[in-house]
Short mmCIF file of C-alpha atoms in Angstrom, two decimals:
data_model
loop_
_atom_site.label_atom_id
_atom_site.label_comp_id
_atom_site.label_asym_id
_atom_site.label_seq_id
_atom_site.Cartn_x
_atom_site.Cartn_y
_atom_site.Cartn_z
CA MET N 1 -0.09 0.17 -0.32
CA SER N 2 2.65 2.08 0.76
CA ARG N 3 4.31 1.67 -2.64
CA ALA N 4 1.44 2.65 -4.33
CA ILE N 5 0.71 5.91 -2.30
CA ARG N 6 4.62 6.80 -3.26
CA MET N 7 3.54 6.22 -6.90
CA LEU N 8 0.46 8.75 -6.54
CA ALA N 9 2.50 11.41 -5.09
CA LEU N 10 5.53 11.00 -7.73
CA LEU N 11 2.58 11.32 -10.27
CA LEU N 12 1.10 14.17 -8.89
CA GLY N 13 4.00 16.07 -8.51
CA LEU N 14 5.19 15.73 -11.82
CA TRP N 15 1.76 16.99 -12.81
CA GLY N 16 2.45 20.02 -10.64
CA VAL N 17 5.94 20.78 -12.25
CA VAL N 18 4.77 20.30 -15.71
CA ALA N 19 1.83 22.55 -14.67
CA VAL N 20 3.83 25.13 -13.15
CA VAL N 21 6.25 25.32 -16.43
CA HIS N 22 3.20 25.85 -18.64
CA ALA N 23 2.13 28.50 -16.76
CA GLN N 24 4.92 30.22 -16.93
CA GLY N 25 5.62 29.83 -20.62
CA ALA N 26 3.06 30.97 -22.21
CA PRO N 27 2.80 35.17 -22.36
CA ALA N 28 1.05 36.99 -20.42
CA GLY N 29 -1.67 38.86 -23.01
CA GLY N 30 -0.01 37.54 -25.91
CA PRO N 31 -1.35 36.10 -28.56
CA GLN N 32 -3.53 33.02 -28.41
CA PRO N 33 -2.29 30.02 -29.30
CA ALA N 34 -4.07 29.82 -32.53
CA ASN N 35 -2.38 33.02 -33.65
CA ILE N 36 0.79 32.07 -32.33
CA LEU N 37 2.48 30.61 -35.60
CA GLU N 38 1.45 33.70 -37.66
CA ALA N 39 2.96 36.26 -34.57
CA THR N 40 5.99 34.15 -35.25
CA ARG N 41 6.03 33.84 -39.07
CA ASP N 42 8.96 36.24 -39.54
CA ASP N 43 10.92 36.33 -36.13
CA GLN N 44 13.00 32.93 -35.85
CA ALA N 45 13.86 33.32 -32.11
CA ALA N 46 9.88 34.01 -31.36
CA ARG N 47 9.19 30.98 -33.25
CA GLN N 48 12.11 28.79 -31.55
CA LYS N 49 9.54 29.04 -28.25
CA VAL N 50 6.62 27.96 -29.70
CA GLN N 51 8.33 25.63 -31.62
CA PRO N 52 11.53 24.63 -31.36
CA LEU N 53 13.99 23.38 -34.24
CA ASN N 54 10.98 24.69 -36.35
CA ASN N 55 12.92 27.09 -39.01
CA ALA N 56 10.35 28.33 -40.86
CA PRO N 57 10.80 32.07 -41.29
CA VAL N 58 14.66 31.79 -41.92
CA TRP N 59 13.99 29.33 -44.62
CA ARG N 60 11.20 31.85 -45.62
CA GLU N 61 13.54 34.69 -45.67
CA VAL N 62 16.33 32.91 -47.73
CA ASN N 63 13.60 31.71 -50.48
CA SER N 64 12.41 35.73 -50.77
CA PRO N 65 13.16 37.87 -53.73
CA THR N 66 15.26 40.05 -50.85
CA ALA N 67 19.01 39.72 -51.51
CA GLY N 68 21.01 39.37 -48.31
CA PHE N 69 25.13 39.83 -47.19
CA THR N 70 28.02 38.03 -49.15
CA ASN N 71 31.10 38.83 -50.32
CA LEU N 72 30.15 38.65 -54.05
CA PRO N 73 27.16 40.99 -54.21
CA ALA N 74 27.74 40.43 -58.58
CA ASN N 75 25.16 38.60 -60.63
CA GLU N 76 22.66 38.01 -57.79
CA GLY N 77 25.58 36.53 -55.43
CA GLY N 78 23.16 37.55 -52.33
CA VAL N 79 20.08 36.16 -53.58
CA LEU N 80 20.54 32.36 -52.51
CA ILE N 81 17.37 30.50 -53.68
CA GLN N 82 15.61 32.27 -56.43
CA SER N 83 12.01 31.75 -56.03
CA ALA N 84 10.75 32.24 -60.33
CA GLY N 85 13.05 29.58 -61.03
CA GLU N 86 10.09 26.88 -59.78
CA GLU N 87 7.56 28.58 -62.33
CA TRP N 88 10.19 28.38 -65.29
CA ARG N 89 10.80 24.99 -64.25
CA LEU N 90 6.85 24.14 -64.02
CA MET N 91 7.00 25.95 -67.95
CA ARG N 92 9.97 23.90 -69.18
CA ASN N 93 8.22 20.88 -68.12
CA GLY N 94 4.74 21.83 -68.46
CA PRO N 95 3.57 23.55 -72.37
CA ILE N 96 6.75 24.34 -73.94
CA THR N 97 8.22 20.22 -73.24
CA ARG N 98 4.94 19.05 -73.87
CA TYR N 99 3.51 21.70 -76.92
CA GLY N 100 6.79 21.43 -78.41
CA GLY N 101 7.08 17.58 -78.52
CA TRP N 102 3.68 17.03 -80.12
CA GLY N 103 4.24 20.17 -82.56
CA LEU N 104 6.98 18.21 -84.09
CA VAL N 105 5.37 14.93 -83.68
CA VAL N 106 2.80 16.47 -85.90
CA VAL N 107 5.50 17.93 -88.44
CA LEU N 108 6.61 14.59 -89.29
CA LEU N 109 3.39 12.86 -89.81
CA LEU N 110 2.09 15.86 -92.29
CA ILE N 111 5.19 14.88 -93.91
CA ALA N 112 5.06 11.37 -94.38
CA ALA N 113 1.34 11.95 -95.49
CA PHE N 114 2.35 13.90 -98.18
CA TYR N 115 4.97 11.67 -99.38
CA LEU N 116 2.38 9.26 -99.24
CA PHE N 117 -0.16 11.63 -101.18
CA ARG N 118 2.65 13.28 -103.69
CA GLY N 119 4.94 10.97 -103.67
CA GLN N 120 8.80 11.73 -105.32
CA ILE N 121 8.38 15.33 -107.54
CA LYS N 122 9.78 13.85 -110.45
CA VAL N 123 11.88 15.46 -113.51
CA GLN N 124 8.71 15.63 -116.25
CA GLY N 125 11.67 16.01 -119.33
CA GLN N 126 14.08 13.83 -120.32
CA PRO N 127 17.63 14.92 -119.10
CA THR N 128 19.51 16.73 -121.85
CA GLY N 129 23.05 16.10 -120.57
CA ARG N 130 24.12 19.59 -120.47
CA LEU N 131 24.67 20.65 -116.76
CA ILE N 132 24.48 23.98 -115.19
CA GLU N 133 26.73 25.49 -112.21
CA ARG N 134 24.16 25.93 -109.29
CA PHE N 135 26.21 25.91 -106.39
CA THR N 136 30.19 26.27 -106.35
CA VAL N 137 31.94 24.65 -103.69
CA VAL N 138 32.57 27.36 -101.40
CA GLU N 139 28.48 27.82 -101.89
CA ARG N 140 28.08 23.68 -100.44
CA SER N 141 30.78 24.09 -97.82
CA VAL N 142 29.32 26.84 -96.44
CA HIS N 143 25.97 24.82 -96.47
CA TRP N 144 26.97 21.55 -95.56
CA LEU N 145 28.71 22.90 -92.19
CA ASN N 146 25.63 25.35 -91.37
CA ALA N 147 23.64 21.97 -91.72
CA ALA N 148 25.91 19.72 -89.90
CA CYS N 149 26.43 22.68 -86.75
CA PHE N 150 22.35 22.64 -86.82
CA VAL N 151 21.91 18.96 -86.91
CA VAL N 152 24.09 18.60 -84.13
CA LEU N 153 22.72 21.33 -82.08
CA GLY N 154 19.16 19.77 -82.67
CA LEU N 155 19.79 16.48 -81.65
CA THR N 156 21.37 17.18 -78.87
CA GLY N 157 18.67 19.93 -77.89
CA ILE N 158 15.62 17.21 -78.38
CA ILE N 159 18.04 15.17 -76.22
CA MET N 160 18.11 17.51 -73.27
CA LEU N 161 14.69 18.99 -73.77
CA PHE N 162 12.77 15.41 -74.53
CA GLY N 163 15.49 13.29 -73.02
CA LYS N 164 14.25 12.04 -69.78
CA TYR N 165 10.72 11.10 -70.65
CA LEU N 166 11.69 9.29 -73.85
CA LEU N 167 15.24 8.28 -73.35
CA LEU N 168 15.67 7.88 -69.62
CA PRO N 169 13.02 4.83 -69.67
CA VAL N 170 15.48 3.20 -72.05
CA PHE N 171 18.34 3.36 -71.59
CA GLY N 172 18.39 3.69 -67.71
CA TYR N 173 20.10 6.91 -64.82
CA THR N 174 24.40 5.98 -65.78
CA LEU N 175 23.63 5.52 -69.64
CA PHE N 176 21.51 8.65 -69.68
CA SER N 177 23.46 10.61 -67.34
CA ILE N 178 26.49 9.93 -69.64
CA LEU N 179 24.56 11.05 -73.20
CA ALA N 180 22.93 14.39 -71.50
CA THR N 181 26.44 15.19 -70.29
CA MET N 182 27.41 15.07 -73.90
CA SER N 183 24.83 16.89 -75.20
CA LYS N 184 24.84 19.27 -73.29
CA THR N 185 28.91 20.11 -73.57
CA GLY N 186 28.17 19.70 -77.11
CA HIS N 187 25.86 22.03 -77.67
CA ASN N 188 27.32 24.51 -75.47
CA PHE N 189 30.41 24.57 -77.69
CA ILE N 190 28.61 23.94 -81.05
CA GLY N 191 26.83 26.60 -80.42
CA PRO N 192 28.85 29.67 -81.26
CA LEU N 193 29.94 27.81 -84.43
CA PHE N 194 26.55 27.51 -85.61
CA ALA N 195 25.72 32.02 -85.55
CA VAL N 196 29.37 32.12 -87.77
CA THR N 197 28.10 29.52 -90.02
CA LEU N 198 24.80 31.17 -89.92
CA ILE N 199 26.22 35.01 -91.05
CA ALA N 200 28.48 32.87 -93.53
CA MET N 201 25.22 31.87 -95.30
CA PHE N 202 23.49 34.77 -95.20
CA LEU N 203 26.37 36.75 -97.04
CA THR N 204 26.76 33.52 -99.15
CA TYR N 205 23.13 33.45 -100.32
CA VAL N 206 21.45 36.58 -99.56
CA LYS N 207 21.79 38.24 -103.19
CA ASP N 208 19.37 35.32 -104.63
CA ASN N 209 17.13 35.48 -101.48
CA PHE N 210 15.53 39.15 -102.26
CA PRO N 211 11.71 39.29 -102.76
CA ARG N 212 10.59 39.52 -106.18
CA ALA N 213 6.48 39.87 -107.72
CA TYR N 214 6.41 36.30 -109.13
CA ASP N 215 7.46 34.87 -105.81
CA LEU N 216 4.30 35.39 -104.22
CA THR N 217 2.45 33.95 -107.38
CA TRP N 218 4.62 31.12 -105.94
CA LEU N 219 3.33 31.52 -102.80
CA VAL N 220 -0.08 31.49 -103.96
CA LYS N 221 0.03 27.97 -105.99
CA GLY N 222 1.74 26.23 -103.19
CA GLY N 223 5.03 26.20 -105.86
CA GLY N 224 2.45 23.48 -107.73
CA LEU N 225 3.52 20.91 -105.24
CA LEU N 226 0.26 20.08 -104.85
CA SER N 227 -0.66 19.81 -108.61
CA ARG N 228 1.32 17.03 -111.00
CA ASN N 229 2.63 18.42 -113.88
CA VAL N 230 2.30 21.71 -112.66
CA HIS N 231 5.31 23.45 -112.71
CA VAL N 232 5.58 27.34 -111.03
CA PRO N 233 8.33 29.62 -112.49
CA SER N 234 11.01 31.13 -110.03
CA HIS N 235 14.37 32.26 -110.15
CA ARG N 236 17.40 30.59 -108.52
CA PHE N 237 15.36 30.17 -105.48
CA ASN N 238 11.65 30.04 -105.04
CA GLY N 239 9.19 31.57 -102.74
CA GLY N 240 8.99 28.66 -100.27
CA GLU N 241 13.06 28.89 -100.21
CA LYS N 242 13.23 32.96 -100.03
CA MET N 243 10.55 32.60 -96.63
CA LEU N 244 13.13 29.67 -94.90
CA PHE N 245 15.82 32.18 -95.66
CA TRP N 246 14.39 35.14 -93.96
CA GLY N 247 12.45 33.44 -91.50
CA GLY N 248 13.62 30.57 -90.32
CA LEU N 249 17.87 31.38 -91.30
CA VAL N 250 17.87 34.58 -90.52
CA LEU N 251 14.83 35.22 -88.12
CA LEU N 252 14.86 32.15 -86.19
CA GLY N 253 18.13 31.56 -86.42
CA THR N 254 19.34 35.17 -85.45
CA ILE N 255 16.67 34.57 -82.15
CA VAL N 256 18.60 31.27 -81.16
CA ALA N 257 22.06 32.82 -81.74
CA VAL N 258 21.92 35.65 -79.63
CA THR N 259 19.84 33.95 -76.82
CA GLY N 260 22.60 31.08 -76.90
CA PHE N 261 25.07 32.79 -76.29
CA ILE N 262 23.37 34.54 -72.92
CA LEU N 263 22.73 30.55 -71.84
CA ASP N 264 26.59 29.76 -73.24
CA PHE N 265 28.13 33.02 -70.89
CA PRO N 266 26.48 33.55 -67.57
CA ASN N 267 28.95 35.95 -66.27
CA TYR N 268 28.79 39.20 -68.23
CA GLY N 269 25.81 40.25 -65.91
CA GLN N 270 22.21 39.02 -66.74
CA THR N 271 20.44 37.55 -63.94
CA ARG N 272 18.80 34.21 -63.77
CA ALA N 273 15.27 35.42 -64.35
CA GLN N 274 16.69 37.64 -68.09
CA MET N 275 18.21 33.64 -68.18
CA GLN N 276 15.30 31.97 -67.66
CA ASP N 277 13.21 34.30 -70.27
CA ALA N 278 16.12 33.62 -72.95
CA TRP N 279 15.88 30.09 -72.43
CA MET N 280 12.23 30.04 -72.97
CA ILE N 281 12.55 31.94 -76.50
CA HIS N 282 15.51 30.38 -77.30
CA ALA N 283 13.64 26.56 -76.75
CA ILE N 284 10.57 28.06 -78.95
CA ALA N 285 12.58 29.63 -81.38
CA ALA N 286 14.83 26.40 -81.79
CA LEU N 287 11.42 24.36 -81.86
CA LEU N 288 10.14 26.38 -84.44
CA PHE N 289 13.07 26.62 -86.60
CA ILE N 290 14.08 22.39 -86.56
CA ALA N 291 10.10 21.94 -87.56
CA LEU N 292 11.14 24.62 -90.57
CA ILE N 293 14.14 22.74 -91.25
CA MET N 294 12.61 19.18 -91.52
CA GLY N 295 10.10 20.11 -94.19
CA HIS N 296 13.81 21.57 -95.88
CA ILE N 297 15.47 18.46 -95.76
CA TYR N 298 12.51 16.32 -97.08
CA ILE N 299 12.17 18.87 -99.71
CA GLY N 300 15.51 18.80 -100.94
CA THR N 301 16.05 14.70 -100.51
CA ILE N 302 13.30 12.66 -101.05
CA GLY N 303 10.79 15.00 -101.87
CA THR N 304 11.99 16.47 -105.39
CA GLU N 305 13.98 14.57 -107.91
CA GLY N 306 17.92 15.90 -108.14
CA ALA N 307 17.64 18.34 -105.01
CA LEU N 308 19.98 16.41 -103.15
CA ASP N 309 22.68 15.93 -105.73
CA ALA N 310 22.94 19.32 -106.71
CA MET N 311 23.88 20.18 -103.42
CA LYS N 312 25.94 17.20 -103.41
CA THR N 313 27.69 17.50 -106.64
CA GLY N 314 27.03 21.23 -107.57
CA TYR N 315 25.30 20.77 -111.08
CA VAL N 316 21.93 20.09 -112.24
CA ASP N 317 20.46 18.90 -115.88
CA GLU N 318 18.84 21.95 -117.85
CA ALA N 319 15.93 19.98 -118.08
CA TRP N 320 15.79 19.95 -113.76
CA ALA N 321 16.24 23.68 -113.72
CA LYS N 322 13.88 24.77 -116.39
CA GLU N 323 11.24 22.91 -114.85
CA HIS N 324 11.79 23.99 -110.95
CA HIS N 325 13.27 27.64 -111.56
CA GLU N 326 12.38 28.79 -114.79
CA TYR N 327 12.99 32.10 -114.85
CA TRP N 328 16.45 31.30 -113.57
CA TYR N 329 16.78 28.91 -116.28
CA ASP N 330 16.26 31.50 -118.94
CA ASP N 331 18.88 34.01 -117.81
CA VAL N 332 21.23 31.49 -117.94
CA LYS N 333 20.04 30.64 -121.22
CA ALA N 334 20.14 34.56 -122.26
CA GLY N 335 23.83 34.57 -120.81
CA LYS N 336 22.95 36.65 -118.10
CA ILE N 337 24.12 34.44 -114.97
CA PRO N 338 27.29 32.54 -116.35
CA ALA N 339 26.17 28.81 -116.51
CA GLN N 340 29.27 27.49 -114.72
CA ARG N 341 30.95 29.66 -112.70
CA SER N 342 34.17 28.03 -111.80
CA GLY N 343 36.85 26.22 -113.37
CA ARG N 344 36.70 22.89 -112.70
CA GLY N 345 32.30 23.48 -113.62
CA ALA N 346 33.74 24.49 -116.51
CA ALA N 347 35.45 21.24 -117.93
CA ARG N 348 32.63 19.07 -116.50
CA ALA N 349 30.04 21.14 -118.64
CA ALA N 350 32.06 21.06 -121.85
CA GLY N 351 32.90 17.32 -120.92
CA SER N 352 28.97 16.07 -120.48
CA ALA N 353 28.08 18.66 -123.45
CA ALA N 354 30.80 16.32 -125.89
CA GLN N 355 29.15 13.15 -124.58
CA ALA N 356 25.71 14.73 -124.99
CA GLN N 357 26.45 15.15 -128.75
CA GLY N 358 28.15 11.51 -129.07
#
């Protein structure tokens, strides 16, 4: 019995101590328990008294846009966490990735459907054996260097944007990590070279890409792409090629180059918010550029007979030139434009003409 009495007295004593401590800890006339968290929202010391080890006020301040103190204050060095980055992440992984990815899929499906409907555009006339030099060695070299840079940037950009959805489940974390790292490094180093090739492309081809009145006719008629045995005349480059030059190469190419430099060299005063905006503009312009080039690649390869040979060898048959670029062909035949612009081209043309006569 005495043991039970001592146990009861001990419990009553402990209860009394807890009651006294609680009474002393409650602030007289202070906020009600329901408002304590709100009252200590931004006061770390007060919050520790109410909820020990609760560091919410500290991290709330860290996550705010208010700059703190740092020995390196430049380039937002005083802002530890930029909360707007979460909005950028949601935009990147949401609308840009979703709509951009499906947009490229739709373009591929449209190209496939067009090929099934139209097939390859053939040359209707018989080859004459007489060749016209359409592209010089310099023109072709500039084109292929620019094309190679574009393909590398396009593939590495697609891997970085869509890889974790398409490749990660297949390759696993280790292989995908290696591929993504190589893509990022390659993208960063090839980007400036691509910008240089854009300038070279512009200087090389701008003289033949100024719009003319007959280009509007070509565009209205769709270049005759939807009609068999219908050829809409154009000069050296048709209306579609000129739209690609000014809308793709000049406009979109300039946008991706400028925004790419902003992202590639982050230590020139741009803020994280500016780089996030630059990334979104870069990604959208790049996706549009890729969609345009997909159509260009189709037309220049399996879509049009002889088009790829023109860029590979530099020469086209007179029959091809007359059917696809009649105004250019007429100027060549009239002597306004040289049929051969290099010594090697002239020698090859002479040999082809001799074969045709023989």
